Coordinates of C-alpha atoms in Angstrom, one line a residue:
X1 CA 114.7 130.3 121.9
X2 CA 112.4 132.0 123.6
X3 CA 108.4 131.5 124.9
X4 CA 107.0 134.2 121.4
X5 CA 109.2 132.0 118.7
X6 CA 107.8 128.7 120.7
X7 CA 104.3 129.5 120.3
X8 CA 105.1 129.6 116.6
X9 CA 105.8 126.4 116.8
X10 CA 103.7 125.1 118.8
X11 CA 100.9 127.2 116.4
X12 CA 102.2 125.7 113.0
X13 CA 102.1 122.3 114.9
X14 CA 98.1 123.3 115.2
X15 CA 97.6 124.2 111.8
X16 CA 99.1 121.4 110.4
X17 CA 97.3 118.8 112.6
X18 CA 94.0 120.5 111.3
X19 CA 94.9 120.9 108.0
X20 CA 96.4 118.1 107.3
X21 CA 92.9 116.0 107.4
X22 CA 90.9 118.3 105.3
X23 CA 91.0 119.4 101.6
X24 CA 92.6 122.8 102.4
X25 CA 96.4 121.9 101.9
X26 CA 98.6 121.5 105.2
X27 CA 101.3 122.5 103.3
X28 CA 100.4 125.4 101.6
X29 CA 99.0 126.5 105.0
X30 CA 102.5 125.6 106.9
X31 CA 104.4 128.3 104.3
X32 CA 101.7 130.9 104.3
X33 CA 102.1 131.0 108.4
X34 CA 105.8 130.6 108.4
X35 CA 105.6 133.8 106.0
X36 CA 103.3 135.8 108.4
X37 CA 105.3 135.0 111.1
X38 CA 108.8 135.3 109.6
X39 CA 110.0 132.0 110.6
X40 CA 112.8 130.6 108.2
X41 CA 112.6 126.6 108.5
X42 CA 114.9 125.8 106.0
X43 CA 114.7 122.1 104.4
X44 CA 111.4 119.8 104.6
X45 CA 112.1 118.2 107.8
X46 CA 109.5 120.2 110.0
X47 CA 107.5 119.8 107.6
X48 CA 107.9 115.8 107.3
X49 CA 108.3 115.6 111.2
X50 CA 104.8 117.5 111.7
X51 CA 103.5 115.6 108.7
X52 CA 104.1 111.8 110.4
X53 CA 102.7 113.3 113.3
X54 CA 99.6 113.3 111.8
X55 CA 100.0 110.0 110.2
X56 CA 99.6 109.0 114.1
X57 CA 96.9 110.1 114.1
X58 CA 95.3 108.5 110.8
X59 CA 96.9 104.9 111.9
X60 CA 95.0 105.2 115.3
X61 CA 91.7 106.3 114.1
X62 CA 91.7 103.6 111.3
X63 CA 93.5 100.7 113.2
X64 CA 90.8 98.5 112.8
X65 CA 90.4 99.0 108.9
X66 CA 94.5 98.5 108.7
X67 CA 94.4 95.0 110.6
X68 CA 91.8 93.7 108.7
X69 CA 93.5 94.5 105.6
X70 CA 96.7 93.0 106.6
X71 CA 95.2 89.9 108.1
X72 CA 93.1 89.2 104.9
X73 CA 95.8 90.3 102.7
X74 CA 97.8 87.7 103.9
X75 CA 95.4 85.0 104.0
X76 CA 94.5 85.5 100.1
X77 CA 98.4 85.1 99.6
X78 CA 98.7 82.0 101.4
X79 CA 95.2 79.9 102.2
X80 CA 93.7 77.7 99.6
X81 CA 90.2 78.3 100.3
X82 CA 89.8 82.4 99.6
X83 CA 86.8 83.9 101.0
X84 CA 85.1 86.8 98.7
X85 CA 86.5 89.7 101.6
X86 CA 90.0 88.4 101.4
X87 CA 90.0 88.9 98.0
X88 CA 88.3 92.0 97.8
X89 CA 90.9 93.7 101.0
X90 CA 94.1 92.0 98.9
X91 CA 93.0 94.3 95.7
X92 CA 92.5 97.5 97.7
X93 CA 96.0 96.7 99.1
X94 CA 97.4 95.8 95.8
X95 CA 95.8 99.1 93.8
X96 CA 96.8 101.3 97.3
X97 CA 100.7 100.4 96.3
X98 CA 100.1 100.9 92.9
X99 CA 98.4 104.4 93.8
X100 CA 101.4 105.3 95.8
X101 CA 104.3 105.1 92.9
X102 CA 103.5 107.9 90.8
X103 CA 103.5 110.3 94.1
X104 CA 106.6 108.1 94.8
X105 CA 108.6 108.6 92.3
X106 CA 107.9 112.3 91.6
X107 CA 108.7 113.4 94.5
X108 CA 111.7 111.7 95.2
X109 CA 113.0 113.3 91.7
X110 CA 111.7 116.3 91.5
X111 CA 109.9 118.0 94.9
X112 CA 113.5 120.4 94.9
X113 CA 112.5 121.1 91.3
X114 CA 108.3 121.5 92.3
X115 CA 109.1 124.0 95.6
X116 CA 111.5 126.2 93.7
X117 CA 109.0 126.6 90.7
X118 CA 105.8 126.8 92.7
X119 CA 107.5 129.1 95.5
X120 CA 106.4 132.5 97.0
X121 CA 102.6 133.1 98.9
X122 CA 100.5 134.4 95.9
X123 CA 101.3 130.9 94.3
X124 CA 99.7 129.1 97.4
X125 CA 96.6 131.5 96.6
X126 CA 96.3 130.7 93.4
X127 CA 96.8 127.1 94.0
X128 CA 94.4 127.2 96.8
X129 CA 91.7 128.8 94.2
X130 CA 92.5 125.9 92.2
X131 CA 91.9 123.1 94.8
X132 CA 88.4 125.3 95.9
X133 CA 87.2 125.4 92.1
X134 CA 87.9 120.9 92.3
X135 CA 85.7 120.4 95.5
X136 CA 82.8 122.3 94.2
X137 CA 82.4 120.0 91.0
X138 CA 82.3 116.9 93.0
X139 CA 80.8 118.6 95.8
X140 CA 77.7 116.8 95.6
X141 CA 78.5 113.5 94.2
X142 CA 77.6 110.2 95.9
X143 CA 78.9 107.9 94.0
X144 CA 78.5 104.2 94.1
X145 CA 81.6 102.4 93.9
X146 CA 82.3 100.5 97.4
X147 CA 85.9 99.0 98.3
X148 CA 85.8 96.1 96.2
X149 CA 85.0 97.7 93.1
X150 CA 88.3 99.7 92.6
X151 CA 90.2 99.0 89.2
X152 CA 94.0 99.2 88.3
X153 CA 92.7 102.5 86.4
X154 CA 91.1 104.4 89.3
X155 CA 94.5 103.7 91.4
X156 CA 96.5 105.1 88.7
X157 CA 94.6 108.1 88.6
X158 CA 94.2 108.4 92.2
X159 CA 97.9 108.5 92.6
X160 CA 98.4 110.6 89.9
X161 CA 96.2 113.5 91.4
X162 CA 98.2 112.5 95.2
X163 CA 101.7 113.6 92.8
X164 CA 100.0 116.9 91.6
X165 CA 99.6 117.6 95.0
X166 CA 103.1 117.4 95.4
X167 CA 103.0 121.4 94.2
X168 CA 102.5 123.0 97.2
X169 CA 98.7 124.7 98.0
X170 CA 97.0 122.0 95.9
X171 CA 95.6 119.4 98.9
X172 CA 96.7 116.2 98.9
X173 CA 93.4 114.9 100.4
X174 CA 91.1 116.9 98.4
X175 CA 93.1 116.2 95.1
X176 CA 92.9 112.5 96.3
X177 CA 89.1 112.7 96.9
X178 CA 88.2 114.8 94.3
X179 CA 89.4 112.1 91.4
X180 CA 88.0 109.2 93.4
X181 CA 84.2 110.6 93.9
X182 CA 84.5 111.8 90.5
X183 CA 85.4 107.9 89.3
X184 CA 82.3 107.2 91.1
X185 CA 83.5 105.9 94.1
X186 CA 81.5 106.3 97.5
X187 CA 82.6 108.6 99.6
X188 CA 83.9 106.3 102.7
X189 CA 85.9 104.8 100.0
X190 CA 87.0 107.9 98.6
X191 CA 88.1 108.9 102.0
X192 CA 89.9 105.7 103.2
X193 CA 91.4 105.2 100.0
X194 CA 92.9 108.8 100.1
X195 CA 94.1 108.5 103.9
X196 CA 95.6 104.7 103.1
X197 CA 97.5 106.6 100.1
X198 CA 99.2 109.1 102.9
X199 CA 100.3 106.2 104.8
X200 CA 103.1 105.2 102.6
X201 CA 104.3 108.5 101.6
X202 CA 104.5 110.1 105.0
X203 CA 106.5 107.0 106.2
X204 CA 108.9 107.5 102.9
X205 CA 109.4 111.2 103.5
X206 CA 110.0 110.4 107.6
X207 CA 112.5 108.0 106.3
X208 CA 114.5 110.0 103.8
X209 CA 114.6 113.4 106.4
X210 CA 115.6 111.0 109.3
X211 CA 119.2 111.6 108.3
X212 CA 119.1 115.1 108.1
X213 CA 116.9 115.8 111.4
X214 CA 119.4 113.5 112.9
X215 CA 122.2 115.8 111.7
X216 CA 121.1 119.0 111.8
X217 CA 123.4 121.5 113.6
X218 CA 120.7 122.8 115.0
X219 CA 119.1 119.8 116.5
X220 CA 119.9 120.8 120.1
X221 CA 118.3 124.3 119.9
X222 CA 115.2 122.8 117.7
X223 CA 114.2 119.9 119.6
X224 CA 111.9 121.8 122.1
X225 CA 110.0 123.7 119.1
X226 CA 110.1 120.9 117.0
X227 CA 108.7 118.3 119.7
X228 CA 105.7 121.0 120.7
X229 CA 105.0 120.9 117.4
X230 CA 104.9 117.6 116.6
X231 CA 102.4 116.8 119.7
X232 CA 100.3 119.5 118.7
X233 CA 99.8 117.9 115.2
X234 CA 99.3 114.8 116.8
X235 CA 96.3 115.8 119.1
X236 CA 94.8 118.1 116.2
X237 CA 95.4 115.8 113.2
X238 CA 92.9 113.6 115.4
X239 CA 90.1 115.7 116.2
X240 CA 90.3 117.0 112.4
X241 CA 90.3 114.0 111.1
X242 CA 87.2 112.3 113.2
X243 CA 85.4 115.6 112.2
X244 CA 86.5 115.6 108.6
X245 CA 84.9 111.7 108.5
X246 CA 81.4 113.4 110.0
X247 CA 81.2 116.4 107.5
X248 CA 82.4 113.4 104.6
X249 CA 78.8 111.7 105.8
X250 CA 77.2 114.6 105.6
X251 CA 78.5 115.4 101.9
X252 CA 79.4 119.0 103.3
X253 CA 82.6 119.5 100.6
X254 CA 81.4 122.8 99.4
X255 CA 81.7 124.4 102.8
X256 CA 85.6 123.6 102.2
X257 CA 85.2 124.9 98.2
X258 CA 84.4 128.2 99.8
X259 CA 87.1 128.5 102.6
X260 CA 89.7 127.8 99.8
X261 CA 88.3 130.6 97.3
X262 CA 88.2 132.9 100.2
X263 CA 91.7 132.2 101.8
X264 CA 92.9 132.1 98.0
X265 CA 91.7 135.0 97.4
X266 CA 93.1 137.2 100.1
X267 CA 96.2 135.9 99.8
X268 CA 96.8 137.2 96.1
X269 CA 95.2 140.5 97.6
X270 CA 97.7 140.6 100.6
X271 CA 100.3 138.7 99.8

């Protein structure tokens, strides 16, 4: 392989380490550049590979949120004398599980089915146009809703927006946020809650493409592109992400509304 078709690599790496974060859709950005720059990648292993890349990334930046979680979890389970944070970290565990089974289950069944209906660039634009016109409703939205005040219905939903992101263009984060601020939850709650939900399903998809990375006949000739990749989503999945959490703060959504209308757009035009 040589040093043009390993800066592709190493370039889609990029763009999904600073898409991934942000409600812009890694995935729909990871086909339009493959198009561009005629790359065939058959199956969903780059794309899973690159994807747990960034979960890295998310697990560092929020280790301190995850152990806490864990540690109280298991206290409520198993101490008599429950303290009010136990309880309130063992729900947002509980409806984080729950939130992950619709995604769960869809894909498992029917992501062949989703990428061969939804396939071809001007879908991504359209798409895109679609996940742009959901961040500008909730683009100013506070909300008020903290971590303890969840319910079994806003996980449901949640999730169910994280499997209609499953079609590729539509973010997963921003489809994720946009249902949680517009149940009224805050948005450092909107945002952990989304990046908790990726947790699981990263680790699922890693699990069911570890056989075919493993096996791929093409393993020995891939491994260079694939590993530049993956440690470019790594180290951009992290700066995105600690920016993403600033602009979050800063309620800046609609700056992201735009980006996707204007990418959307041109896509149809030059697709």
């Amino acid at each position: 392989m040589n040093m043009i078709e390993l800066l592709k690599y190493l370039f889609l790496g990029l763009i999904q380490g600073i898409t991934e974060p942000i409600p812009v859709s890694s995935s729909g950005h990871l086909v339009l550049f493959e198009h561009f720059f005629g790359l065939q990648i058959s199956g969903l292993s780059f794309e899973v590979l690159v994807n747990f890349a960034s979960l890295l990334a998310v697990l560092f930046i929020y280790r301190s949120d995850l152990i806490q979680l864990t540690k109280n979890s298991v206290s409520y389970l198993v101490v008599s004398n429950k303290t009010e944070s136990m309880k309130r970290d063992f729900y947002f565990v509980l409806y984080l599980i729950i939130g992950t089974i619709p995604a769960g289950i869809i894909g498992v069944l029917f992501q062949d089915q989703l990428a061969a209906i939804f396939k071809g660039v001007r879908v991504i634009g359209f798409t895109l146009i679609i996940t742009g016109i959901a961040l500008w409703l909730i683009r100013n939205l506070k909300g008020s809703k903290g971590d303890g005040e969840l319910t079994l219905k806003d996980s449901i939903i949640i999730g169910l927006s994280q499997a209609v992101a499953l079609i590729p263009g539509i973010s997963r984060s921003g489809a994720t946020i946009v249902s949680s601020m517009a149940l009224g939850t805050k948005r450092e709650t909107a945002l952990k809650f989304s990046f908790f939900l990726y947790i699981p399903v990263s680790v699922g998809g890693m699990i069911l493409s570890l056989s075919d990375l493993i096996h791929d006949p093409r393993m020995g000739e891939l491994f260079l592109p694939y590993t530049l990749a993956f440690i470019a989503s790594l180290v951009a999945s992290y700066f995105s992400l600690k920016w993403f959490i600033n602009i979050m703060q800063k309620g800046k959504l609609g700056y992201f509304s735009i980006y996707c209308f204007v990418v959307g757009i041109a896509v149809i035009i030059l697709g």
